[in-house]
Coordinates of C-alpha atoms and ligand atoms in Angstrom, one line a residue:
M22 CA 16.6 19.2 -21.8
T23 CA 15.3 18.2 -18.4
Q24 CA 16.3 14.6 -17.4
V25 CA 13.0 12.8 -16.6
N26 CA 13.6 10.0 -14.0
G27 CA 11.3 7.6 -12.2
Q28 CA 11.2 9.5 -9.0
L29 CA 10.2 12.7 -10.8
V30 CA 7.4 10.9 -12.6
R31 CA 6.1 9.4 -9.3
E32 CA 6.1 12.9 -7.7
M33 CA 4.2 14.4 -10.6
V34 CA 1.6 11.6 -10.5
Q35 CA 1.3 12.0 -6.7
S36 CA 0.8 15.7 -7.1
V37 CA -1.9 15.3 -9.7
L38 CA -3.7 12.7 -7.6
E39 CA -3.7 14.9 -4.5
R40 CA -5.1 17.7 -6.6
V41 CA -7.8 15.4 -8.0
Q42 CA -8.7 14.0 -4.6
T43 CA -8.6 17.3 -2.7
G44 CA -11.3 18.8 -5.0
W45 CA -11.2 19.9 -8.6
G46 CA -7.7 21.3 -8.6
G47 CA -7.6 22.8 -5.1
R48 CA -11.2 24.2 -5.0
V49 CA -13.2 23.1 -2.1
S50 CA -16.3 22.2 -4.0
P51 CA -17.2 21.1 -7.5
P52 CA -17.9 23.8 -10.0
P53 CA -21.6 24.5 -10.4
G54 CA -23.0 21.8 -12.6
G55 CA -19.6 20.3 -12.8
T56 CA -19.1 16.6 -13.0
A57 CA -16.7 14.4 -11.0
P58 CA -13.3 13.7 -12.4
R59 CA -12.7 10.5 -14.2
P60 CA -11.1 7.7 -12.0
V61 CA -7.3 7.7 -12.2
T62 CA -5.8 4.2 -12.0
A63 CA -3.1 3.7 -9.4
P64 CA 0.3 3.1 -10.7
G65 CA 0.8 -0.1 -8.7
A66 CA 4.6 -0.3 -8.9
A67 CA 5.1 3.1 -7.4
G68 CA 2.5 2.2 -4.6
V69 CA 0.9 5.6 -5.0
P70 CA -2.5 5.8 -3.5
A71 CA -5.0 6.7 -6.1
A72 CA -8.6 7.3 -7.0
G73 CA -10.2 4.4 -8.9
K74 CA -9.2 1.8 -6.2
F75 CA -12.6 2.2 -4.6
G76 CA -11.2 1.1 -1.2
Q77 CA -9.8 -2.3 -2.4
F78 CA -6.3 -2.9 -1.1
T79 CA -4.0 -5.8 -0.5
G80 CA -1.3 -4.1 1.5
V81 CA -2.0 -2.3 4.8
D82 CA 0.5 0.5 4.1
E83 CA -1.0 1.2 0.7
A84 CA -4.5 1.3 2.2
V85 CA -3.5 3.6 5.0
K86 CA -1.8 6.0 2.6
A87 CA -4.9 6.1 0.4
A88 CA -7.2 6.6 3.4
R89 CA -4.9 9.4 4.6
T90 CA -5.2 11.2 1.2
A91 CA -9.0 10.7 1.3
Q92 CA -9.2 12.1 4.8
R93 CA -7.2 15.2 3.9
A94 CA -9.5 15.7 1.0
L95 CA -12.6 15.3 3.2
M96 CA -11.2 18.0 5.6
R97 CA -11.2 20.5 2.7
R98 CA -14.9 20.0 2.1
S99 CA -17.9 21.4 3.8
L100 CA -19.9 19.7 6.5
A101 CA -22.8 19.5 4.0
Q102 CA -20.5 17.4 1.7
R103 CA -19.6 15.2 4.6
Q104 CA -23.2 14.6 5.2
I105 CA -23.7 13.7 1.5
A106 CA -21.0 11.0 1.9
C107 CA -22.8 9.6 5.0
D108 CA -26.2 9.7 3.3
L109 CA -24.9 7.9 0.2
I110 CA -23.7 5.0 2.4
K111 CA -27.0 4.9 4.2
Q112 CA -29.0 5.0 1.0
I113 CA -27.0 2.0 -0.4
C114 CA -27.8 0.1 2.8
I115 CA -31.5 0.7 2.3
T116 CA -31.9 0.4 -1.5
Q117 CA -29.6 -2.6 -1.9
A118 CA -30.4 -4.3 1.4
D119 CA -31.9 -7.5 -0.2
R120 CA -29.0 -8.2 -2.5
L121 CA -26.3 -7.2 0.0
G122 CA -28.0 -9.1 2.8
Q123 CA -28.2 -12.2 0.7
M124 CA -24.5 -11.9 -0.3
E125 CA -23.6 -11.5 3.4
Y126 CA -25.5 -14.7 4.3
E127 CA -24.1 -16.7 1.3
E128 CA -20.6 -15.8 2.4
T129 CA -20.8 -16.1 6.2
R130 CA -23.5 -18.8 6.4
I131 CA -24.4 -17.7 10.0
G132 CA -27.6 -16.1 11.3
H133 CA -31.1 -16.0 9.8
P134 CA -31.2 -15.0 6.1
A135 CA -34.4 -12.9 6.5
H136 CA -32.7 -10.7 9.1
K137 CA -29.7 -9.8 7.0
P138 CA -31.4 -7.1 4.9
E139 CA -33.2 -5.8 8.0
K140 CA -29.9 -5.2 9.7
L141 CA -28.7 -3.1 6.8
V142 CA -31.9 -1.1 6.6
L143 CA -31.5 -0.4 10.3
V144 CA -28.1 1.1 9.6
G145 CA -29.6 3.1 6.8
N146 CA -32.3 4.4 9.2
V147 CA -30.4 5.0 12.4
A148 CA -26.7 5.5 11.9
L149 CA -25.8 8.9 13.1
G150 CA -24.2 11.4 10.8
V151 CA -23.1 15.0 10.8
E152 CA -26.3 16.2 12.6
F153 CA -24.9 14.6 15.8
M154 CA -21.7 16.7 15.8
R155 CA -21.6 19.6 18.2
T156 CA -19.4 22.2 19.7
E157 CA -19.1 23.1 23.4
C158 CA -18.9 26.8 24.2
F159 CA -17.8 28.8 27.3
S160 CA -18.6 32.5 27.5
G161 CA -17.7 34.8 30.3
D162 CA -15.6 37.8 31.5
H163 CA -12.5 36.4 29.9
G164 CA -14.0 36.0 26.4
I165 CA -15.1 32.9 24.5
T166 CA -13.8 29.4 24.3
L167 CA -14.9 26.8 21.9
E168 CA -14.3 23.1 22.3
E169 CA -14.6 21.3 19.0
H170 CA -14.8 17.7 18.2
A171 CA -12.0 17.1 15.7
P172 CA -11.2 14.0 13.7
W173 CA -8.3 11.7 14.4
G174 CA -7.5 11.1 10.8
V175 CA -7.3 7.5 9.7
I176 CA -9.0 5.0 11.9
G177 CA -8.1 1.3 11.9
A178 CA -11.3 -0.7 12.2
I179 CA -11.8 -4.4 13.0
T180 CA -15.3 -5.9 12.2
P181 CA -16.9 -9.2 13.3
V182 CA -18.2 -12.0 11.1
T183 CA -21.6 -11.7 12.9
H184 CA -22.4 -8.4 11.1
S185 CA -19.7 -7.8 8.6
L186 CA -21.3 -5.2 6.4
P187 CA -23.7 -3.6 8.9
T188 CA -20.7 -2.9 11.3
L189 CA -18.5 -1.6 8.5
A190 CA -21.4 0.6 7.1
N191 CA -22.3 1.9 10.6
N192 CA -18.7 2.6 11.5
A193 CA -18.1 4.4 8.2
V194 CA -21.1 6.7 8.6
N195 CA -20.1 7.7 12.1
M196 CA -16.4 8.1 11.3
I197 CA -16.9 10.1 8.1
A198 CA -19.4 12.3 9.9
A199 CA -16.6 13.1 12.3
G200 CA -14.2 13.9 9.5
N201 CA -12.2 10.6 9.5
S202 CA -11.5 7.9 7.0
L203 CA -11.1 4.3 7.9
V204 CA -9.2 1.2 6.9
C205 CA -11.0 -2.0 7.9
N206 CA -9.5 -5.4 8.4
P207 CA -12.7 -7.4 8.3
H208 CA -13.2 -10.9 9.6
P209 CA -11.8 -13.3 7.0
S210 CA -15.2 -15.1 6.8
G211 CA -16.9 -11.9 5.9
K212 CA -14.2 -10.3 3.8
R213 CA -16.0 -10.4 0.4
I214 CA -19.1 -8.7 1.5
A215 CA -17.1 -6.1 3.3
A216 CA -15.0 -5.4 0.2
H217 CA -18.0 -5.3 -2.0
G218 CA -19.8 -2.9 0.3
A219 CA -16.8 -0.7 0.5
R220 CA -16.5 -0.6 -3.3
L221 CA -20.2 0.5 -3.6
F222 CA -19.7 3.2 -0.9
N223 CA -16.6 4.6 -2.5
Q224 CA -17.9 4.5 -6.0
A225 CA -21.0 6.5 -4.9
I226 CA -18.9 9.0 -2.9
Y227 CA -16.4 9.4 -5.7
E228 CA -19.1 10.0 -8.3
K229 CA -20.7 12.7 -6.2
L230 CA -17.8 14.3 -4.4
G231 CA -14.6 13.2 -6.2
I232 CA -13.1 11.6 -3.1
D233 CA -12.1 7.9 -3.2
N234 CA -11.0 5.5 -0.5
L235 CA -12.7 7.1 2.5
V236 CA -13.7 3.5 3.3
S237 CA -10.8 1.2 2.6
V238 CA -10.6 -2.5 3.2
I239 CA -7.9 -5.1 3.3
A240 CA -9.0 -7.7 0.7
E241 CA -7.2 -10.7 2.3
P242 CA -7.4 -9.9 6.0
T243 CA -5.3 -11.9 8.4
I244 CA -4.2 -11.6 12.1
E245 CA -0.9 -10.3 10.7
S246 CA -2.6 -7.6 8.6
A247 CA -4.6 -6.6 11.7
Q248 CA -1.4 -6.3 13.7
E249 CA 0.2 -4.2 11.0
L250 CA -2.8 -1.9 11.1
F251 CA -2.6 -1.7 14.9
V252 CA 1.0 -0.4 14.8
H253 CA 0.9 1.7 11.6
P254 CA 2.2 5.2 12.5
D255 CA -0.5 6.9 10.4
V256 CA -3.4 5.1 12.1
R257 CA -4.2 7.3 15.1
L258 CA -7.2 5.5 16.5
L259 CA -8.4 1.9 16.6
S260 CA -12.0 0.8 16.5
I261 CA -12.5 -2.8 17.5
T262 CA -15.7 -4.8 17.3
G263 CA -15.2 -8.4 18.2
G264 CA -14.6 -11.0 20.9
P265 CA -12.2 -11.0 23.8
G266 CA -9.1 -12.1 21.8
V267 CA -9.1 -9.1 19.5
V268 CA -9.9 -6.6 22.2
A269 CA -6.9 -7.9 24.2
A270 CA -4.7 -7.7 21.1
A271 CA -5.8 -4.1 20.4
M272 CA -5.2 -3.0 24.0
R273 CA -1.7 -4.4 23.8
S274 CA -0.9 -2.2 20.7
G275 CA -0.3 0.8 22.8
K276 CA -2.7 2.9 20.6
R277 CA -5.9 4.5 21.8
A278 CA -8.6 1.8 21.1
I279 CA -12.3 2.0 21.3
C280 CA -13.3 -1.6 22.0
A281 CA -16.8 -3.0 21.4
G282 CA -16.1 -6.4 23.0
P283 CA -18.1 -9.5 24.0
G284 CA -21.2 -9.7 26.1
N285 CA -23.3 -12.5 27.7
P286 CA -26.5 -10.6 28.5
P287 CA -28.6 -12.1 31.3
V288 CA -32.3 -11.6 31.9
V289 CA -34.0 -11.6 35.3
V290 CA -37.7 -12.2 35.6
D291 CA -39.3 -11.5 39.0
D292 CA -42.7 -12.5 40.5
S293 CA -44.2 -9.1 39.6
A294 CA -43.5 -9.3 35.9
D295 CA -46.1 -9.3 33.1
L296 CA -45.2 -12.9 32.1
A297 CA -46.8 -12.9 28.7
N298 CA -44.9 -9.7 27.8
A299 CA -41.7 -11.0 29.3
A300 CA -41.9 -14.2 27.3
R301 CA -42.7 -12.4 24.0
C302 CA -39.8 -10.0 24.6
I303 CA -37.3 -12.7 25.5
Y304 CA -38.3 -14.6 22.4
E305 CA -38.1 -11.6 20.1
G306 CA -34.6 -10.5 21.4
A307 CA -33.1 -14.0 21.7
V308 CA -34.1 -15.2 18.2
Y309 CA -33.0 -12.2 16.3
D310 CA -30.5 -13.3 13.6
N311 CA -30.4 -16.6 15.5
N312 CA -28.9 -14.9 18.6
L313 CA -25.9 -13.5 16.8
L314 CA -26.3 -10.0 18.4
C315 CA -23.9 -9.2 21.3
I316 CA -26.9 -7.7 23.1
S317 CA -29.2 -10.7 22.6
E318 CA -30.7 -12.5 25.7
K319 CA -28.3 -15.3 26.4
E320 CA -29.6 -16.8 29.8
V321 CA -32.7 -16.2 31.9
Y322 CA -32.9 -16.2 35.7
V323 CA -36.4 -16.7 37.0
V324 CA -37.7 -16.5 40.5
A325 CA -39.3 -19.8 41.7
A326 CA -42.8 -18.3 42.2
V327 CA -43.2 -17.7 38.5
W328 CA -41.1 -20.5 37.1
E329 CA -43.8 -22.7 35.6
P330 CA -46.0 -19.9 34.4
L331 CA -43.1 -18.2 32.6
L332 CA -42.0 -21.5 31.0
A333 CA -45.6 -22.0 29.8
A334 CA -45.6 -18.4 28.5
M335 CA -42.4 -19.2 26.5
E336 CA -44.1 -22.1 24.9
A337 CA -47.1 -19.9 24.1
A338 CA -44.7 -17.4 22.5
G339 CA -43.5 -20.1 20.1
A340 CA -40.4 -21.5 21.8
H341 CA -39.8 -25.3 22.2
R342 CA -39.0 -26.6 25.7
L343 CA -36.2 -29.1 26.0
T344 CA -35.4 -31.4 28.9
G345 CA -32.3 -30.9 31.1
Q346 CA -30.8 -33.9 29.5
Q347 CA -31.3 -32.5 26.0
M348 CA -29.7 -29.2 27.1
D349 CA -26.7 -31.3 28.3
Q350 CA -26.5 -33.2 25.1
L351 CA -26.5 -30.0 23.0
A352 CA -23.8 -28.5 25.2
R353 CA -21.5 -31.4 24.7
E354 CA -21.7 -30.8 20.9
C355 CA -22.0 -27.0 20.7
I356 CA -19.9 -25.6 23.5
V357 CA -16.1 -26.0 23.9
S358 CA -14.5 -26.1 27.4
G359 CA -12.4 -23.1 28.3
Q360 CA -8.7 -23.5 28.6
D361 CA -6.5 -22.3 31.5
G362 CA -9.5 -21.4 33.6
G363 CA -11.1 -19.4 30.8
H364 CA -14.9 -19.4 30.1
P365 CA -16.3 -22.1 27.8
Y366 CA -17.0 -20.8 24.3
A367 CA -19.2 -21.5 21.3
N368 CA -18.3 -24.2 18.8
R369 CA -18.1 -22.0 15.6
K370 CA -19.9 -24.7 13.7
Y371 CA -23.1 -23.9 15.5
V372 CA -22.9 -20.1 16.0
G373 CA -25.9 -18.4 14.5
A374 CA -27.3 -21.8 13.3
E375 CA -31.1 -22.3 12.7
P376 CA -33.2 -23.9 15.5
Q377 CA -33.7 -26.8 13.1
V378 CA -30.0 -27.7 13.3
F379 CA -30.3 -28.2 17.0
A380 CA -33.5 -30.1 16.7
D381 CA -31.8 -32.4 14.2
L382 CA -28.9 -33.0 16.6
L383 CA -31.5 -34.1 19.2
G384 CA -33.5 -36.1 16.7
I385 CA -36.7 -34.2 17.6
S386 CA -39.1 -32.4 15.3
I387 CA -40.1 -28.7 15.8
P388 CA -42.6 -26.7 13.8
P389 CA -41.1 -24.5 11.1
T390 CA -42.3 -21.4 12.9
C391 CA -40.3 -22.3 16.0
R392 CA -37.3 -20.0 16.2
M393 CA -36.0 -20.8 19.8
L394 CA -35.3 -23.8 22.0
F395 CA -35.0 -23.5 25.7
G396 CA -34.6 -25.6 28.8
Q397 CA -33.7 -25.7 32.5
T398 CA -30.0 -25.7 33.4
T399 CA -27.8 -24.9 36.4
H400 CA -26.0 -21.6 36.6
E401 CA -22.7 -23.4 36.0
H402 CA -24.0 -25.0 32.8
P403 CA -21.8 -24.4 29.6
F404 CA -24.8 -22.8 27.8
V405 CA -24.9 -20.2 30.6
Q406 CA -21.2 -19.5 31.0
A407 CA -20.4 -19.3 27.3
E408 CA -21.4 -16.5 25.0
Q409 CA -23.2 -19.1 22.9
M410 CA -24.8 -17.0 20.1
M411 CA -27.3 -19.8 19.3
P412 CA -31.1 -19.8 19.6
V413 CA -30.8 -22.2 22.5
I414 CA -31.5 -20.4 25.7
P415 CA -30.8 -21.8 29.3
F416 CA -33.3 -20.9 32.0
I417 CA -32.2 -21.0 35.7
K418 CA -34.6 -21.3 38.6
C419 CA -33.8 -19.0 41.6
E420 CA -35.1 -19.0 45.1
T421 CA -35.2 -15.2 45.4
F422 CA -34.9 -12.1 43.3
E423 CA -31.6 -11.2 45.0
Q424 CA -30.2 -14.6 44.1
A425 CA -31.3 -14.1 40.5
V426 CA -29.4 -10.8 40.3
D427 CA -26.3 -12.3 42.0
L428 CA -26.1 -15.1 39.5
A429 CA -26.9 -12.8 36.5
R430 CA -24.0 -10.6 37.5
D431 CA -21.7 -13.6 37.7
A432 CA -22.9 -14.8 34.2
E433 CA -22.1 -11.4 32.7
H434 CA -18.5 -11.9 33.6
G435 CA -17.8 -8.2 34.1
F436 CA -18.1 -7.4 30.4
G437 CA -20.3 -4.5 31.4
H438 CA -22.3 -5.0 28.2
T439 CA -26.1 -5.6 28.5
S440 CA -28.7 -6.9 31.0
I441 CA -32.5 -7.1 31.0
I442 CA -35.2 -7.2 33.7
H443 CA -38.8 -8.0 33.5
S444 CA -40.6 -6.6 36.6
R445 CA -43.2 -4.1 37.7
L446 CA -41.2 -3.1 40.8
V447 CA -39.1 0.1 40.5
D448 CA -37.1 -1.0 43.5
H449 CA -36.1 -4.2 41.7
M450 CA -35.2 -2.3 38.6
T451 CA -33.0 0.0 40.5
Y452 CA -31.4 -2.8 42.5
M453 CA -30.5 -4.8 39.4
G454 CA -29.4 -1.7 37.4
K455 CA -26.9 -0.8 40.2
A456 CA -25.7 -4.4 40.7
M457 CA -25.2 -5.2 37.0
D458 CA -23.4 -1.9 36.1
T459 CA -23.9 -2.7 32.4
T460 CA -23.7 -0.3 29.5
I461 CA -27.2 -1.1 28.4
F462 CA -30.0 -2.0 30.9
V463 CA -33.4 -2.8 29.4
K464 CA -36.6 -2.9 31.4
N465 CA -39.7 -4.8 30.2
G466 CA -38.6 -5.0 26.5
P467 CA -36.5 -7.0 24.2
S468 CA -32.7 -6.5 24.3
V469 CA -32.7 -4.8 20.8
A470 CA -34.8 -2.0 22.3
G471 CA -31.7 -0.9 24.1
D472 CA -29.9 -0.3 20.9
G473 CA -32.2 1.9 18.9
S474 CA -34.6 -0.7 17.7
G475 CA -38.0 -0.4 19.5
G476 CA -36.7 1.8 22.4
E477 CA -35.9 5.5 22.4
G478 CA -32.5 6.7 21.6
Y479 CA -29.9 6.0 18.8
G480 CA -28.3 2.7 18.0
S481 CA -25.0 1.4 16.6
Y482 CA -23.4 -1.9 15.7
S483 CA -20.5 -1.1 17.9
I484 CA -21.2 -0.9 21.7
A485 CA -18.0 0.0 23.3
C486 CA -18.5 -1.7 26.7
S487 CA -14.9 -2.8 27.1
T488 CA -13.5 0.7 27.0
G489 CA -16.5 2.7 28.2
E490 CA -17.6 4.9 25.3
G491 CA -20.9 3.1 25.2
I492 CA -23.1 3.0 22.0
C493 CA -20.8 4.6 19.4
T494 CA -21.7 7.8 17.7
P495 CA -19.7 10.2 15.5
L496 CA -18.4 11.9 18.7
T497 CA -16.9 8.7 19.8
Y498 CA -14.4 9.0 16.9
T499 CA -13.2 12.5 17.7
R500 CA -10.7 14.3 19.8
L501 CA -11.4 17.5 21.6
R502 CA -9.6 20.7 20.5
R503 CA -10.0 24.0 22.3
C504 CA -10.0 27.4 20.6
V505 CA -9.7 30.4 23.0
M506 CA -10.4 34.1 22.4
V507 CA -9.2 36.0 25.5
D508 CA -11.2 39.0 26.8
N509 CA -13.1 39.6 23.6
L510 CA -15.9 38.5 21.2
R511 CA -18.5 38.1 24.0
I512 CA -21.3 40.4 22.9
I513 CA -23.4 40.6 26.0
Ligands
NAD21 P1 -13.9 -12.6 16.7 O1 -13.3 -12.0 18.0 O2 -13.6 -14.0 16.3 O3 -13.4 -11.7 15.5 C1 -13.6 -10.3 15.5 C2 -12.6 -9.6 14.6 O4 -11.3 -9.7 15.2 C3 -12.4 -10.3 13.2 O5 -12.2 -9.4 12.2 C4 -11.1 -11.2 13.5 O6 -10.5 -11.4 12.3 C5 -10.3 -10.3 14.4 N1 -9.4 -10.9 15.3 C6 -9.7 -12.0 16.1 N2 -8.6 -12.2 16.9 C7 -7.6 -11.3 16.6 C8 -6.3 -11.1 17.0 N3 -5.7 -11.8 18.0 N4 -5.6 -10.0 16.5 C9 -6.2 -9.2 15.5 N5 -7.5 -9.5 15.0 C10 -8.2 -10.5 15.6 O7 -15.4 -12.3 16.8 P2 -16.6 -12.7 15.8 O8 -17.0 -14.1 15.9 O9 -16.3 -12.1 14.5 O10 -17.8 -11.8 16.4 C11 -18.5 -12.1 17.6 C12 -17.9 -11.5 18.8 O11 -17.9 -10.1 18.7 C13 -18.7 -11.7 20.1 O12 -17.9 -11.9 21.2 C14 -19.6 -10.5 20.2 O13 -20.1 -10.3 21.4 C15 -18.6 -9.5 19.7 N6 -19.4 -8.3 19.2 C16 -19.4 -7.2 20.0 C17 -20.2 -6.1 19.6 C18 -20.3 -4.9 20.4 O14 -20.8 -3.9 19.9 N7 -19.8 -4.9 21.7 C19 -20.8 -6.1 18.3 C20 -20.7 -7.3 17.5 C21 -20.0 -8.3 18.0

């Protein structure tokens, strides 16, 4: 009789699970009219990655192994099935936006509750899927060469607290479209909504395609688990969305990292601008989710000739004007001094807070419809130099347009993220565009128009300004592979 030992049992279980995950016993698609296999519970002691986990993991190694199995399974499926997985995630973002948005707000307690569902619906509407994939082709005397965008495998993703589920969902759609799976170490303050979203996504994909754990999350994320993910040998690419600390940490890992880092987007308003439109746009962009977006207007440079009319237009748009003293008072409470020559930074307690919170700090009353406070400051003011992420916007008066651009460039700190101009002069637009050198440059619109919301072009919740990939798409998460047929196959 064969001796059955623990190792043999583990190997048999692993083999069955791989067969289940890779598609109905090795077939590449479900049998016509066939149903998905029943979930198989992971034998925890053996640490075998298994279906039925729906992306919920405590250990990084276990999560990466499960994601690896899922990615191998995905590669055995058709592009049409990949698109089904992407569409399922997008549908959940749309159909469950209210509930998920509310859960995100209840957990993170930052931003504006009404905007949370909107952000998920946006992902559902604009996140790019398989349709964005492409192949480059060279055809000539020496035959035909194809350059294909191939997946990396398992991607290690870091997501911010400011948009925990929108970033995870957007990343997941793009990465799966490109043939990858992902393991996400979410921000600890947004970990429950990230895990819940991943569970929904995986359940839906599993029911339809029989693949589990394409979107895996670390349930109790820490800096240590992020580090473990950064150096795991089976994680071939990192996708980082967050502030300067995590971008620096990922770059030190030695792995290829796509880094969507911080911004501090300045606005310049010159004396040719349509001031009513400029004020409406600044208001619209700066108040969105209480200024949590990395692309949101964070400071406004105004040439002296239109200073008073623009400020009056801001009030007409619904913003409440503060005195310089009130701006100083808020800065003392809400902005923390930088250490070792670093920039000042936002006091977490006030990031994404409602305008009323700041009015209460000042002991003033504002109408309930008012979503933004603003006031004159110097260029050196903490509200200018910090990426404040609050609906409190500093305005700086400049003698000339050139001075405004100079100061705007300084305030952007070389992040290369986003800048905005309000002007009717093409010369000024060109001058500022060249001087700023930012990934996104918006003219005569709100910042969000630069990221697929009200302007042409696609959008993403990850804008890789730090490493230069720009607004992320499925192609961002691919590596190029070349396939060459020499002296043949060209039919013309
Ligand atoms: P954060 O930097 O505090 O955290 C981001 C993520 O990094 C979290 O998951 C956090 O747990 C992790 N993290 C932080 N330090 C780390 C370290 N040393 N090692 C490993 N992991 C670490 O940022 P946040 O408050 O969550 O998000 C706001 C920041 O993210 C802003 O700076 C904003 O501009 C930026 N952001 C950028 C984009 C973009 O597309 N460029 C999008 C959203 C947010």
